[in-house]
Amino acid sequence: MQYNRLGNSDLEVSEVSFGCMSLEVENNSESASSLLREAYNKGINFFDTADLYNHGLNEEVVGKALKPFRDEVIISTKVGNVWDEDGSGWEWNPTKEYILTGVNESLRRLQTEYIDLYMLHGGTVDDPIDEIIEAFERLKHQGKIRAYGISSIRPNTIREYAERSDMDCVMMQYSLLDRRPEEKSLDLLAENDISVITRGTLGKGMLIDKPARDYLGHSTEEVKELQRAANNTGNPISAAVQFVLDHSAVASAVLGIRTKHQLEEITHSMKSPVSSEELDNLRSILSPKKYDQHR
């Protein structure tokens, strides 16, 4: 497992990170805890959760599982969404007040004195951006967080934070099937020493084992062509991960892991990288689609 620095922070994150949203924590928390610890044993040191997942239970399970080696792992969580009282939905609340109070609940659930990476869970240019930045900077000064960033695919929003803050990362959707970040965001972030954490790296599973379908302007037949090429490499998981890591801005690819078998597949695949020629071939198959609906 390789490790990369996150922005200008002192955090070194594994090139593959554990997306905890996929964990089955409701009825089988012990199994989820075992899977998290096994991932750590295999070299994954970066675990991503959010206060929104499972109404906070996800954070609780992650915190309990990783507590025995807390200082050896990087924990990321997110803030900005508030569950309705009846738990049927949530509302967007990116205020300074909520960020400053929400962090304390995440700290409690995670059973930790600090959060390594704290991210705004969404965002638009209409949010009180300066107040949000002020909240994150205050938490960093207080020692409650070590680094901060945003989770967003909106180019204009990303640009505002890149220009106005000292954030260390942006989490965004990026894959062989979704190359929109190449249009406006990746180079901008690299120039500002802001790291990217990718999600959706496996294209909703279509880059490894899920049936092809129309996706983000690509036809089913186009997706099938990419699938065939990825399978021909003999290691489609590694090909998908290597593609995103190939950009200098990308520090880690978040993969949703549900089972020990999936964990074994992912960690084993990273030991056998595909060639640069194979990556170039995959890159040439689909033309990148541009943003047409995100601010």
Coordinates of C-alpha atoms in Angstrom, one line a residue:
M1 CA 0.0 0.0 0.0
Q2 CA 1.3 3.4 -1.0
Y3 CA 0.7 6.6 1.1
N4 CA 0.3 10.2 0.0
R5 CA 0.3 13.5 1.8
L6 CA -3.0 15.2 2.1
G7 CA -2.7 18.8 0.9
N8 CA -0.3 20.9 3.1
S9 CA -1.2 18.9 6.2
D10 CA 0.9 16.4 8.0
L11 CA -1.6 13.6 7.2
E12 CA -0.3 10.6 5.2
V13 CA -3.2 8.7 3.7
S14 CA -3.4 5.3 2.1
E15 CA -4.0 5.4 -1.7
V16 CA -7.1 3.2 -1.1
S17 CA -9.3 4.4 1.7
F18 CA -12.3 2.7 3.4
G19 CA -15.7 4.2 2.6
C20 CA -17.6 3.4 5.7
M21 CA -21.0 4.4 4.3
S22 CA -21.3 0.9 2.9
L23 CA -20.9 -0.8 6.2
E24 CA -23.8 -2.8 7.5
V25 CA -23.9 -1.4 11.0
E26 CA -27.6 -1.6 12.0
N27 CA -27.8 -5.3 12.9
N28 CA -24.2 -6.6 12.7
S29 CA -21.8 -4.0 14.2
E30 CA -19.4 -6.7 15.3
S31 CA -18.9 -7.9 11.8
A32 CA -18.4 -4.3 10.6
S33 CA -15.9 -3.7 13.3
S34 CA -14.0 -6.9 12.3
L35 CA -13.9 -5.7 8.7
L36 CA -12.5 -2.3 9.7
R37 CA -9.8 -3.8 11.8
E38 CA -8.9 -6.2 9.0
A39 CA -8.6 -3.3 6.6
Y40 CA -6.2 -1.6 9.0
N41 CA -4.1 -4.8 9.2
K42 CA -3.9 -4.8 5.4
G43 CA -2.4 -1.3 5.3
I44 CA -5.5 0.9 4.9
N45 CA -5.1 3.8 7.3
F46 CA -7.8 6.2 6.0
F47 CA -11.4 5.7 7.0
D48 CA -14.2 8.0 5.8
T49 CA -17.6 8.4 7.5
A50 CA -20.2 11.2 8.2
D51 CA -22.5 12.2 10.9
L52 CA -25.4 11.6 8.4
Y53 CA -24.7 7.9 7.9
N54 CA -27.1 5.7 9.9
H55 CA -28.1 8.6 12.0
G56 CA -24.7 8.7 13.6
L57 CA -24.4 5.0 14.3
N58 CA -21.8 4.7 11.5
E59 CA -19.5 7.0 13.4
E60 CA -20.1 5.1 16.6
V61 CA -19.1 1.8 15.1
V62 CA -16.1 3.3 13.3
G63 CA -14.9 5.0 16.4
K64 CA -15.2 1.9 18.6
A65 CA -13.5 -0.4 16.0
L66 CA -10.5 1.9 15.5
K67 CA -10.0 3.0 19.1
P68 CA -7.3 0.4 19.9
F69 CA -5.0 2.0 17.3
R70 CA -6.5 5.5 17.1
D71 CA -3.2 7.3 16.7
E72 CA -2.2 5.1 13.7
V73 CA -5.3 5.8 11.5
I74 CA -6.8 8.8 9.7
I75 CA -10.5 9.3 10.4
S76 CA -12.5 11.6 8.2
T77 CA -16.1 12.7 8.9
K78 CA -18.5 15.3 7.5
V79 CA -20.9 17.9 8.7
G80 CA -23.7 20.1 7.3
N81 CA -26.8 17.9 7.1
V82 CA -29.2 17.7 10.0
W83 CA -31.7 14.9 10.4
D84 CA -35.4 15.9 10.9
E85 CA -36.8 15.1 14.3
D86 CA -38.8 12.1 12.9
G87 CA -35.7 10.8 11.1
S88 CA -37.5 10.7 7.7
G89 CA -35.1 13.1 6.0
W90 CA -32.5 15.8 6.5
E91 CA -32.0 19.5 5.9
W92 CA -28.9 21.4 4.8
N93 CA -27.4 23.6 7.6
P94 CA -23.9 24.9 6.7
T95 CA -23.9 27.5 9.5
K96 CA -20.9 28.3 11.7
E97 CA -23.0 27.6 14.7
Y98 CA -24.0 24.1 13.6
I99 CA -20.4 23.2 12.5
L100 CA -19.0 24.3 15.9
T101 CA -21.6 22.2 17.8
G102 CA -21.8 19.3 15.4
V103 CA -18.2 18.5 15.8
N104 CA -18.6 17.8 19.5
E105 CA -21.2 15.1 18.7
S106 CA -19.0 13.5 16.2
L107 CA -16.1 13.5 18.6
R108 CA -18.3 11.8 21.2
R109 CA -19.6 9.2 18.8
L110 CA -16.1 8.5 17.4
Q111 CA -14.7 8.3 20.9
T112 CA -11.8 10.5 20.1
E113 CA -10.3 13.8 21.1
Y114 CA -9.6 15.0 17.6
I115 CA -10.9 14.4 14.0
D116 CA -8.1 14.1 11.4
L117 CA -10.1 15.5 8.5
Y118 CA -13.4 17.3 8.9
M119 CA -15.4 18.1 5.7
L120 CA -18.4 20.1 4.7
H121 CA -20.8 17.5 3.4
G122 CA -21.9 19.3 0.2
G123 CA -22.2 23.0 -0.5
T124 CA -23.0 25.7 -3.0
V125 CA -21.8 29.3 -3.7
D126 CA -24.9 30.5 -1.9
D127 CA -23.7 29.2 1.4
P128 CA -22.0 31.6 4.0
I129 CA -18.6 30.5 2.8
D130 CA -16.5 32.9 4.9
E131 CA -18.3 31.8 8.1
I132 CA -17.9 28.1 7.2
I133 CA -14.1 28.7 6.7
E134 CA -13.9 30.6 10.0
A135 CA -15.6 27.7 11.8
F136 CA -13.2 25.2 10.4
E137 CA -10.2 27.4 11.2
R138 CA -11.4 27.8 14.8
L139 CA -11.8 24.1 15.2
K140 CA -8.3 23.6 13.9
H141 CA -6.9 26.2 16.3
Q142 CA -8.7 24.5 19.1
G143 CA -7.1 21.1 18.2
K144 CA -10.5 19.5 17.6
I145 CA -9.6 18.8 13.9
R146 CA -6.2 18.5 12.1
A147 CA -7.4 19.4 8.6
Y148 CA -10.5 20.4 6.8
G149 CA -12.1 20.4 3.3
I150 CA -15.3 20.0 1.4
S151 CA -17.1 17.2 -0.3
S152 CA -18.4 18.7 -3.6
I153 CA -18.6 18.2 -7.3
R154 CA -19.5 21.8 -8.1
P155 CA -16.7 23.6 -9.9
N156 CA -17.7 27.1 -8.9
T157 CA -18.0 26.1 -5.3
I158 CA -14.7 24.3 -5.3
R159 CA -13.0 27.4 -6.8
E160 CA -14.4 29.7 -4.1
Y161 CA -13.0 27.5 -1.3
A162 CA -9.7 27.1 -3.2
E163 CA -9.3 30.9 -3.4
R164 CA -10.6 31.8 0.0
S165 CA -9.5 29.1 2.4
D166 CA -6.5 27.0 3.5
M167 CA -8.4 23.7 3.1
D168 CA -6.3 20.6 2.4
C169 CA -8.7 18.5 0.3
V170 CA -11.8 18.1 -1.8
M171 CA -13.8 14.9 -2.0
M172 CA -15.4 14.5 -5.4
Q173 CA -16.8 11.9 -7.8
Y174 CA -14.2 10.9 -10.4
S175 CA -13.7 7.8 -12.5
L176 CA -13.2 6.5 -16.0
L177 CA -16.9 7.0 -16.4
D178 CA -17.1 10.4 -14.9
R179 CA -14.2 12.6 -15.9
R180 CA -15.9 16.0 -15.5
P181 CA -13.5 17.0 -12.7
E182 CA -10.8 17.2 -15.4
E183 CA -12.6 20.1 -17.0
K184 CA -12.2 22.7 -14.3
S185 CA -11.2 21.3 -10.9
L186 CA -8.3 18.9 -10.8
D187 CA -5.6 21.2 -12.2
L188 CA -6.9 24.1 -10.1
L189 CA -6.6 22.0 -7.0
A190 CA -3.2 20.7 -7.9
E191 CA -1.9 24.2 -8.5
N192 CA -3.1 25.2 -5.0
D193 CA -1.6 22.1 -3.2
I194 CA -5.1 20.9 -2.4
S195 CA -5.6 17.1 -2.5
V196 CA -8.5 15.2 -4.1
I197 CA -10.1 12.2 -2.5
T198 CA -12.2 10.4 -5.1
R199 CA -15.5 8.7 -4.6
G200 CA -17.4 6.7 -7.2
T201 CA -14.1 5.4 -8.5
L202 CA -15.6 2.1 -9.6
G203 CA -18.4 3.8 -11.5
K204 CA -21.2 2.3 -9.4
G205 CA -19.6 -1.1 -9.9
M206 CA -19.9 -0.9 -13.7
L207 CA -16.1 -0.8 -14.0
I208 CA -15.8 -4.2 -12.3
D209 CA -18.9 -6.4 -12.3
K210 CA -22.2 -4.5 -12.6
P211 CA -24.2 -4.6 -15.8
A212 CA -23.7 -1.6 -18.2
R213 CA -26.3 1.1 -18.6
D214 CA -26.6 4.6 -19.9
Y215 CA -24.5 6.8 -17.5
L216 CA -23.8 10.5 -17.5
G217 CA -24.3 10.9 -21.2
H218 CA -22.5 7.7 -22.2
S219 CA -24.6 5.1 -23.9
T220 CA -24.9 1.5 -22.7
E221 CA -22.8 0.4 -25.7
E222 CA -20.1 2.9 -24.8
V223 CA -20.0 1.7 -21.2
K224 CA -19.8 -1.9 -22.4
E225 CA -16.8 -1.0 -24.6
L226 CA -15.0 0.4 -21.6
Q227 CA -15.9 -2.6 -19.5
R228 CA -14.4 -5.0 -22.1
A229 CA -11.2 -3.0 -22.2
A230 CA -11.0 -2.8 -18.4
N231 CA -11.6 -6.6 -18.1
N232 CA -8.9 -7.2 -20.7
T233 CA -6.3 -5.7 -18.4
G234 CA -6.9 -8.7 -16.1
N235 CA -7.2 -6.3 -13.1
P236 CA -10.2 -3.9 -13.6
I237 CA -10.1 -2.8 -9.9
S238 CA -6.5 -1.7 -10.1
A239 CA -7.1 -0.1 -13.5
A240 CA -10.0 2.0 -12.1
V241 CA -8.0 3.1 -9.0
Q242 CA -4.8 3.7 -10.9
F243 CA -6.7 5.9 -13.4
V244 CA -7.7 8.4 -10.7
L245 CA -4.4 8.2 -8.8
D246 CA -2.6 9.1 -12.1
H247 CA -3.6 12.7 -11.6
S248 CA -1.2 14.6 -9.4
A249 CA -4.0 16.1 -7.4
V250 CA -5.5 12.8 -6.2
A251 CA -4.2 11.4 -2.9
S252 CA -6.7 8.6 -2.2
A253 CA -9.6 6.7 -3.8
V254 CA -12.5 6.0 -1.4
L255 CA -14.0 2.6 -2.0
G256 CA -17.1 1.3 -0.4
I257 CA -16.3 -2.0 1.2
R258 CA -19.1 -4.3 2.6
T259 CA -17.5 -7.7 2.9
K260 CA -14.2 -9.4 3.7
H261 CA -14.2 -10.8 0.1
Q262 CA -14.4 -7.3 -1.3
L263 CA -11.6 -6.2 0.9
E264 CA -9.4 -9.1 -0.2
E265 CA -10.1 -8.4 -3.8
I266 CA -9.2 -4.7 -3.5
T267 CA -6.0 -5.1 -1.5
H268 CA -4.9 -8.0 -3.7
S269 CA -5.6 -6.1 -6.9
M270 CA -3.4 -3.2 -5.8
K271 CA -0.4 -5.5 -5.7
S272 CA -0.6 -6.0 -9.5
P273 CA -0.8 -2.6 -11.3
V274 CA -1.7 -2.4 -14.9
S275 CA 0.7 -0.9 -17.5
S276 CA 0.7 2.7 -18.5
E277 CA -0.1 1.6 -22.0
E278 CA -3.3 -0.1 -20.8
L279 CA -4.2 3.0 -18.8
D280 CA -3.7 5.2 -21.9
N281 CA -6.0 2.9 -23.9
L282 CA -8.7 3.0 -21.2
R283 CA -8.4 6.8 -21.1
S284 CA -8.9 7.1 -24.9
I285 CA -12.2 5.1 -25.1
L286 CA -14.7 7.6 -23.8
S287 CA -14.7 11.4 -24.4
P288 CA -14.9 13.3 -21.1
K289 CA -18.4 14.9 -20.6
K290 CA -18.6 18.4 -19.4
Y291 CA -20.5 19.9 -16.5
D292 CA -23.9 21.2 -17.5
Q293 CA -25.9 21.4 -14.3
H294 CA -23.6 22.0 -11.3
R295 CA -22.6 25.5 -10.1

